[in-house]
Rosetta silent file (secondary structure, phi, psi, omega in degrees, C-alpha in Angstrom):
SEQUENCE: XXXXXXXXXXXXXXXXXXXXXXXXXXXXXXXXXXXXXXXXXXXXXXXXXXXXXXXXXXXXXXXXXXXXXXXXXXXXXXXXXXXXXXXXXXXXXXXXXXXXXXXXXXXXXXXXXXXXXXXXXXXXXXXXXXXXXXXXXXXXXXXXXXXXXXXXXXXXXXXXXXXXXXXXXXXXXXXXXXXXXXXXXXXXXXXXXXXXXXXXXX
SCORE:     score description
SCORE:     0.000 S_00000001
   1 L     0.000   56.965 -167.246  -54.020  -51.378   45.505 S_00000001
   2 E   -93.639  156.055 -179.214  -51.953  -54.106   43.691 S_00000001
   3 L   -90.066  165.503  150.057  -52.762  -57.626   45.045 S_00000001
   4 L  -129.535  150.684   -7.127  -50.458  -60.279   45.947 S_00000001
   5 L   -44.455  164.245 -149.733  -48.341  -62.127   44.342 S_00000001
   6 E  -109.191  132.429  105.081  -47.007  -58.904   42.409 S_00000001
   7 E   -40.981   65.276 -166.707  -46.944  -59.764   38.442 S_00000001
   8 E   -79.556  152.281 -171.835  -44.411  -57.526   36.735 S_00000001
   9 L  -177.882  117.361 -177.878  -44.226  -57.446   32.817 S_00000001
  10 L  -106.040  153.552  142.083  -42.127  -55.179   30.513 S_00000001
  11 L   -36.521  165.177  103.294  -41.413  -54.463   26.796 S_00000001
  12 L   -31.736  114.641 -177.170  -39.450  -56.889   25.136 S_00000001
  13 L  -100.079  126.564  143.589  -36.246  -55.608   23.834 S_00000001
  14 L    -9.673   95.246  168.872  -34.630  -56.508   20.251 S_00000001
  15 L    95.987  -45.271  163.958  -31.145  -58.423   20.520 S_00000001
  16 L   -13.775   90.192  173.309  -31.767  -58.170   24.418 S_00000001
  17 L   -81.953  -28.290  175.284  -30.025  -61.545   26.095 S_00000001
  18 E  -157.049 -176.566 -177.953  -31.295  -60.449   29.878 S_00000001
  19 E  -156.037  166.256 -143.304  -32.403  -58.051   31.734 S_00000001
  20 E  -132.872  106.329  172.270  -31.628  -56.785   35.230 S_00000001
  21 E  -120.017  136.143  176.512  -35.323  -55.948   37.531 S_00000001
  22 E   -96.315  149.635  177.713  -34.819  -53.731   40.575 S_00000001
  23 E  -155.309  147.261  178.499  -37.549  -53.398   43.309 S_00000001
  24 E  -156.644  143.693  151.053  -37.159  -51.232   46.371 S_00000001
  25 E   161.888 -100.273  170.168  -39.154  -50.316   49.294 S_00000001
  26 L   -52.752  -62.936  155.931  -39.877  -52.939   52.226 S_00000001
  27 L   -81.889 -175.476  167.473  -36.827  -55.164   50.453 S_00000001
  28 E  -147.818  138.692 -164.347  -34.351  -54.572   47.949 S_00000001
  29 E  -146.539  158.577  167.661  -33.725  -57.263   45.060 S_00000001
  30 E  -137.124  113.614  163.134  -31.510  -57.128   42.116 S_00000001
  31 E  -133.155  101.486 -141.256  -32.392  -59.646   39.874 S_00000001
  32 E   -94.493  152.932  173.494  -31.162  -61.006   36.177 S_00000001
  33 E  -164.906  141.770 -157.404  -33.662  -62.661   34.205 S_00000001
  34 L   -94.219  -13.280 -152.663  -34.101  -63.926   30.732 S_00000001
  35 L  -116.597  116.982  173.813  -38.336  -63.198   30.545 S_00000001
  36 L   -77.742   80.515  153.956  -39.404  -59.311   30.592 S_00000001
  37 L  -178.878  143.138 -174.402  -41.438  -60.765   33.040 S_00000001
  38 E  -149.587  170.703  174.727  -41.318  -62.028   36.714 S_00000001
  39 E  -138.886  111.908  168.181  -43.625  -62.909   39.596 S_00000001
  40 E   -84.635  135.539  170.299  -42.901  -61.762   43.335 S_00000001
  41 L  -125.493 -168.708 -178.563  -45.182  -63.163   46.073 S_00000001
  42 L   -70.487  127.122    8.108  -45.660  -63.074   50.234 S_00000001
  43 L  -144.598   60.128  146.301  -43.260  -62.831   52.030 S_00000001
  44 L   -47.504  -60.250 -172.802  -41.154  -60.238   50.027 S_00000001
  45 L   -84.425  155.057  166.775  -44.246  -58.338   49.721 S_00000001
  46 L   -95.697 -176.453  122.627  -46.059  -56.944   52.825 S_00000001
  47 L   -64.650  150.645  170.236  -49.629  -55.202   52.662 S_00000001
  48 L    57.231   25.419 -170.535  -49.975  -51.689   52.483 S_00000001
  49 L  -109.518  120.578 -155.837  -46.336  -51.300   51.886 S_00000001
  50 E   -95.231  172.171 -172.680  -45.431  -48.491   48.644 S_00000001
  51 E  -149.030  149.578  164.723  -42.577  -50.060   46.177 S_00000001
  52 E  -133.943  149.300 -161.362  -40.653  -48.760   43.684 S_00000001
  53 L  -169.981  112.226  178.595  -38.952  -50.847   40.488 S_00000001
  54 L  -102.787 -159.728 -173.779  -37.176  -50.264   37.285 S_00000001
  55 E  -157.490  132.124 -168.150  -35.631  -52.414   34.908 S_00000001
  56 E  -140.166  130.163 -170.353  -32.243  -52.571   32.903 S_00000001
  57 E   -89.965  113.151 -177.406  -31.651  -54.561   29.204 S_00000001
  58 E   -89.359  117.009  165.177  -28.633  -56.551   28.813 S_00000001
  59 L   -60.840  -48.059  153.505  -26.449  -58.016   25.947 S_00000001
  60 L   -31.092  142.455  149.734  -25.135  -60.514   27.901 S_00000001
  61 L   -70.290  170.591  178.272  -26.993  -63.781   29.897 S_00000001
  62 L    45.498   27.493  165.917  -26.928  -63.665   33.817 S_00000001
  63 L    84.750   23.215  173.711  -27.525  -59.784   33.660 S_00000001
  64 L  -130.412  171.087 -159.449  -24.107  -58.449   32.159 S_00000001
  65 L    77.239   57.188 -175.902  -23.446  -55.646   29.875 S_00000001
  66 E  -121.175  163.990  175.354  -26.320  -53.551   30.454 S_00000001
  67 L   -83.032 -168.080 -178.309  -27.560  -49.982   29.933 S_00000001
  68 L   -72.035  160.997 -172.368  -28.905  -47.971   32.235 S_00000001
  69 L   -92.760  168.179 -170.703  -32.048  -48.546   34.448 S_00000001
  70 L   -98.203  131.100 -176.301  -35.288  -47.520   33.197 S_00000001
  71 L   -13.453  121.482 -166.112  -37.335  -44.911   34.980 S_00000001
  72 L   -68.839  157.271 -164.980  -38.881  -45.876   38.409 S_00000001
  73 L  -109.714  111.105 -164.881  -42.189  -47.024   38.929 S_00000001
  74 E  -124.741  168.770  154.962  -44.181  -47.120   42.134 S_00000001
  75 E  -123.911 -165.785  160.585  -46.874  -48.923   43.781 S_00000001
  76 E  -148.886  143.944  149.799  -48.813  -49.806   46.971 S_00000001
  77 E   -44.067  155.471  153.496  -49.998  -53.066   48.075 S_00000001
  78 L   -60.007 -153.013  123.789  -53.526  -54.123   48.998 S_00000001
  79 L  -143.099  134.777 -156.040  -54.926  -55.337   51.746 S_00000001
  80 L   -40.068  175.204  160.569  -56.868  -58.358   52.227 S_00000001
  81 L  -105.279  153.336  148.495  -60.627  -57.675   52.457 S_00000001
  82 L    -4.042 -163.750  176.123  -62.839  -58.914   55.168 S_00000001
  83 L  -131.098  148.035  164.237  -65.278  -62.574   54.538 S_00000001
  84 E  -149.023  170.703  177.917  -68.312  -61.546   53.502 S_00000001
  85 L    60.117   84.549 -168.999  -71.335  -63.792   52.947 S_00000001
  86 L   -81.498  173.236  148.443  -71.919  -66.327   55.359 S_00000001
  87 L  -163.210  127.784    4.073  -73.727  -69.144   55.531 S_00000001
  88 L   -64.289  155.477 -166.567  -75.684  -69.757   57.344 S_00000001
  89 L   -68.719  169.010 -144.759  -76.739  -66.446   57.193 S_00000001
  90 L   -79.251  124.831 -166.591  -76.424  -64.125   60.095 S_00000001
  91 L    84.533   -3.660  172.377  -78.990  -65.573   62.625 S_00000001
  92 E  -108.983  176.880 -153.560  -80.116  -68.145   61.434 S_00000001
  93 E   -94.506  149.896  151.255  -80.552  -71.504   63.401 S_00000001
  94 E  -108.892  174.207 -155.478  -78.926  -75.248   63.126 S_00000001
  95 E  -158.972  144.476  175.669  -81.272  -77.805   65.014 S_00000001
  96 H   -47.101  -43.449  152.844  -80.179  -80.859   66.607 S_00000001
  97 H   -22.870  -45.948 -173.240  -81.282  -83.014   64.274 S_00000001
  98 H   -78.665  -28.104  159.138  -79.032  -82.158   61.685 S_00000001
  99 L   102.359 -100.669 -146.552  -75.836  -84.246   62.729 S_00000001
 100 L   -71.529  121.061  148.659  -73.334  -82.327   60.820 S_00000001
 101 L  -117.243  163.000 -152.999  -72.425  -78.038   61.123 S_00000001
 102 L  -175.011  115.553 -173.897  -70.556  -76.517   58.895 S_00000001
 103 E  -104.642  156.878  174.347  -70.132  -72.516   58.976 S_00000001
 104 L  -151.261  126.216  156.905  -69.010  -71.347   55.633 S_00000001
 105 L  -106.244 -158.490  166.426  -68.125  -67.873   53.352 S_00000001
 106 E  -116.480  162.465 -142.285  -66.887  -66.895   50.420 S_00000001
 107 L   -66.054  167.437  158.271  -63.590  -67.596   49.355 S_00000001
 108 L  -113.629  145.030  178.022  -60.971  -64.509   48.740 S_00000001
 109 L   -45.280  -67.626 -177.864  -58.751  -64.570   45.698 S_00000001
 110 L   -69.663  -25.430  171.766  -55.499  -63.704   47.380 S_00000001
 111 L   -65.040  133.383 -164.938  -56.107  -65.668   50.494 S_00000001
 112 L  -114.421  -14.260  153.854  -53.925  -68.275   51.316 S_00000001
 113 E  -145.967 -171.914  162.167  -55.244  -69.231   54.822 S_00000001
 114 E  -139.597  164.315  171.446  -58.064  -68.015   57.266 S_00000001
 115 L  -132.955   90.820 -175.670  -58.459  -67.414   60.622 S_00000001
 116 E   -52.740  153.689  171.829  -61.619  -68.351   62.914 S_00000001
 117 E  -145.860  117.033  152.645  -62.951  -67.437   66.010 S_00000001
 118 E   -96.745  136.529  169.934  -66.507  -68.984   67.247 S_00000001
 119 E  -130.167  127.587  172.604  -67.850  -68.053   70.622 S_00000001
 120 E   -48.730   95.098 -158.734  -70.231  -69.573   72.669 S_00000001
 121 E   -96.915  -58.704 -171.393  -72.354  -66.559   74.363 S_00000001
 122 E  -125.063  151.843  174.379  -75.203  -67.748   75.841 S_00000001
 123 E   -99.178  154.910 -173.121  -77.239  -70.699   76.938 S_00000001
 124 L   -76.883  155.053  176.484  -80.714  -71.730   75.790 S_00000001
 125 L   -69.307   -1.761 -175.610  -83.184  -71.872   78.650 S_00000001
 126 L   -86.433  -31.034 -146.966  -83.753  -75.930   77.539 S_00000001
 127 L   -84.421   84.408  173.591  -79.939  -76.313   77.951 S_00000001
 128 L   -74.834  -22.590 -166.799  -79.196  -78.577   81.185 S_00000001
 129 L   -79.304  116.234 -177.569  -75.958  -80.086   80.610 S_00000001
 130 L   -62.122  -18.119  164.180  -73.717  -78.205   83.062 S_00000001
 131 L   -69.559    6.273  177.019  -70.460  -78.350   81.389 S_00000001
 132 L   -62.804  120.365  178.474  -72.058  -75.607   79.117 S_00000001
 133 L  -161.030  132.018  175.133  -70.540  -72.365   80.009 S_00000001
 134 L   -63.617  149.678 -171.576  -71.119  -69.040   78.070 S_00000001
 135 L   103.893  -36.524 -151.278  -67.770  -67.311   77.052 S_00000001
 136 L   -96.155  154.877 -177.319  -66.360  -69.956   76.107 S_00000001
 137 E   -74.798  152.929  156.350  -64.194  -70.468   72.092 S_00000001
 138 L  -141.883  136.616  -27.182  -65.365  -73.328   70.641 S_00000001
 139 L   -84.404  161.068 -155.571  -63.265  -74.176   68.718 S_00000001
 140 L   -88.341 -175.441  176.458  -60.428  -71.576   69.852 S_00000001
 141 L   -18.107  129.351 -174.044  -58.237  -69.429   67.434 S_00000001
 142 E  -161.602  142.980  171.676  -57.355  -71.371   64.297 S_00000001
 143 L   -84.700  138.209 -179.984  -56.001  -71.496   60.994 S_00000001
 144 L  -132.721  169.491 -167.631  -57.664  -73.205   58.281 S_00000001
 145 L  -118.127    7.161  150.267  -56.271  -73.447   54.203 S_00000001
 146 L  -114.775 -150.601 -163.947  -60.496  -73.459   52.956 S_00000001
 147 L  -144.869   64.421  148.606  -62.977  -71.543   53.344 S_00000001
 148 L  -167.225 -175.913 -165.482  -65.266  -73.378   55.948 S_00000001
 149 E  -135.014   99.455 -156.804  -65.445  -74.734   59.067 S_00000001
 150 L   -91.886  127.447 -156.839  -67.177  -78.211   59.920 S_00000001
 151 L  -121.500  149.379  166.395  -67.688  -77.720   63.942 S_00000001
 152 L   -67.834  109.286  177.715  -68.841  -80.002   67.132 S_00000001
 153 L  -126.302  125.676  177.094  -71.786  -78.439   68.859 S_00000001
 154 L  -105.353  -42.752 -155.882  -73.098  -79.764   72.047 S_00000001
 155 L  -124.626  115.463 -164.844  -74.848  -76.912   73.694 S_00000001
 156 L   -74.490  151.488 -165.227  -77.934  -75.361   72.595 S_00000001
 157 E   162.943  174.606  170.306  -77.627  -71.882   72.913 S_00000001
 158 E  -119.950  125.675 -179.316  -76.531  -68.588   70.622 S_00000001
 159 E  -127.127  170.220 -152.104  -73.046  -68.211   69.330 S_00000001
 160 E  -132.714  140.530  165.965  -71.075  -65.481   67.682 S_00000001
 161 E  -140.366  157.399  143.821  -68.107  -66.185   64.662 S_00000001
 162 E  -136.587  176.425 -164.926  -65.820  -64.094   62.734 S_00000001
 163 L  -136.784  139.170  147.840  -63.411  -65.092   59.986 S_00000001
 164 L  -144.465  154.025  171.680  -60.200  -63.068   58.291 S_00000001
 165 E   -77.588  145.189 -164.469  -58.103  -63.740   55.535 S_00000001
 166 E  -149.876  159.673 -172.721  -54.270  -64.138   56.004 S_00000001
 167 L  -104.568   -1.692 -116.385  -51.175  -64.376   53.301 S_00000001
 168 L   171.515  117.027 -142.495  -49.455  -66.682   55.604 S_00000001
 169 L   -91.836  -15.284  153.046  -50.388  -69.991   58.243 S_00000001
 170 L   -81.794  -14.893 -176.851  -49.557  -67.781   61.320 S_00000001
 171 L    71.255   41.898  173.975  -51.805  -65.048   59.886 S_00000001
 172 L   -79.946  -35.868  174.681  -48.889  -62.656   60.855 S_00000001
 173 L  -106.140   95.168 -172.151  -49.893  -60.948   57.033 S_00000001
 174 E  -132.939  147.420  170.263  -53.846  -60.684   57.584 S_00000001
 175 L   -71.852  153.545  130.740  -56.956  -58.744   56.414 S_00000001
 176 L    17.734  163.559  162.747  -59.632  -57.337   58.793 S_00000001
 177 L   -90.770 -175.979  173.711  -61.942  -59.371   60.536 S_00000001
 178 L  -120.195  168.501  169.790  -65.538  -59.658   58.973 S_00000001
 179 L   -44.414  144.879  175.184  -68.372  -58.784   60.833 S_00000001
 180 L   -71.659  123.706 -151.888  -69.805  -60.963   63.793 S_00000001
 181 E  -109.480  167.290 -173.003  -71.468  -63.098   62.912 S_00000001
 182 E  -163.283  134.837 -172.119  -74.432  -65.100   64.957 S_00000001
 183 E  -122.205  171.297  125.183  -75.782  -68.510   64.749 S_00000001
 184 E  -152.820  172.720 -158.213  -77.680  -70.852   67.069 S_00000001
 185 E  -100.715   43.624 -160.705  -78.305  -74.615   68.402 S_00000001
 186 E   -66.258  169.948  169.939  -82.040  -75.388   69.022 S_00000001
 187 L  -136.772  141.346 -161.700  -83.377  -78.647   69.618 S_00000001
 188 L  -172.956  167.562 -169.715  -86.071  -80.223   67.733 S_00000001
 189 L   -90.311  146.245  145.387  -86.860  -83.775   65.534 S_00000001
 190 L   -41.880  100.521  161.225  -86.244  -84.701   62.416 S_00000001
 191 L   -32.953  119.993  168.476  -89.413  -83.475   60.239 S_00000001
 192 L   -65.585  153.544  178.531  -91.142  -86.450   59.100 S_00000001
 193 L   -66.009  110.339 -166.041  -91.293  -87.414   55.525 S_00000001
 194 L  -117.486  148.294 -176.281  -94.706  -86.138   54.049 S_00000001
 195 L  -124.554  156.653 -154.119  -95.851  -87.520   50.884 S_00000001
 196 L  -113.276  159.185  175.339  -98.379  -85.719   48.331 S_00000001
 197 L  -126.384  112.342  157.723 -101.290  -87.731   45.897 S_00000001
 198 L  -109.954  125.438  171.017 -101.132  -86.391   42.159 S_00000001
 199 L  -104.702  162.983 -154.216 -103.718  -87.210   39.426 S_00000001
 200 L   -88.706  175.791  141.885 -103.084  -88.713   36.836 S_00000001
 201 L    71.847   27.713  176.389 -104.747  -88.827   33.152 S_00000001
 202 L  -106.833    0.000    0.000 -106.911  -85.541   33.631 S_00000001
């Protein structure tokens, strides 16, 4: 369950001018390097993909004169997780009033885009304006590089979102979806401003 980018990190050899790191499994890399240490990211690595990788210590720069490789190592990738934590929370309402929506979770470490889906489902019985039609994405499939979404809403009514995490801006390397999620679009006034009397000097 190693995350990506991959962190790799060896002794340090005495006298050592490079060293030679191997990786095998979805690719194959040969690589000289001067650091016993390197960092692979997406999109070398896959998810869910096992690896295997030694290392070989050099007298020489650029990887020459070396020993032998060092015993192999393996791993397996993650895979992203899911969105979790919405907000607003699952069911609850936005109200005309408010101007502005904005669906939001929380962020994932390793994610490097997301991918949305909102769907209209149904219309409120107050809801006259006939271009309104249940079914429909608003806004359709999409990538975004945070981790919210500020959206137009026109039609009162109850809609459904979900969100996944992706290594990549096609989402071609992606986590799960998150659960469906459910929102809706009432209409109602700005609450008036009510003001309170406190006394003083008692």
């Amino acid at each position: 369950n190693i995350s990506i980018p991959v962190n790799f990190q060896w002794e340090e050899v005495g006298g050592a001018k490079s060293y030679v790191f191997k990786i095998q499994g979805g690719f194959n890399l040969e690589k000289p390097t001067e650091k016993p240490e390197l960092t692979l990211d997406y999109p070398d690595f896959k998810q869910e993909t096992n690896y295997s990788w030694q290392v070989k210590t050099c007298a020489r720069e650029r990887g020459e004169l070396c020993g032998n490789y060092s015993s192999p190592q393996s791993f397996r990738t993650f895979k992203l997780p899911p969105p979790a934590n919405p907000d607003p929370r699952d069911n609850e309402e936005f109200f005309t009033y408010q101007k502005n929506y904005v669906l939001s979770w929380q962020p994932i470490k390793e994610a490097k885009f997301y991918q949305y889906e909102v769907n209209f489902v149904n219309l409120s019985p107050e809801e006259k304006n006939a271009s309104c039609q249940a079914g429909k994405l608003i806004p359709p499939l999409i990538t975004k590089l945070n981790n919210s979404i500020p959206l137009s809403l026109i039609c009162l009514g109850n809609y459904q979102w979900k969100v996944q995490a992706c290594l990549d801006k096609d989402c071609q390397e992606a986590g799960n979806w998150s659960n469906d999620w459910h929102f809706s679009l009432a209409e109602k006034e700005k609450p008036s401003q009510v003001w309170g009397i406190v006394p003083c000097g008692r």
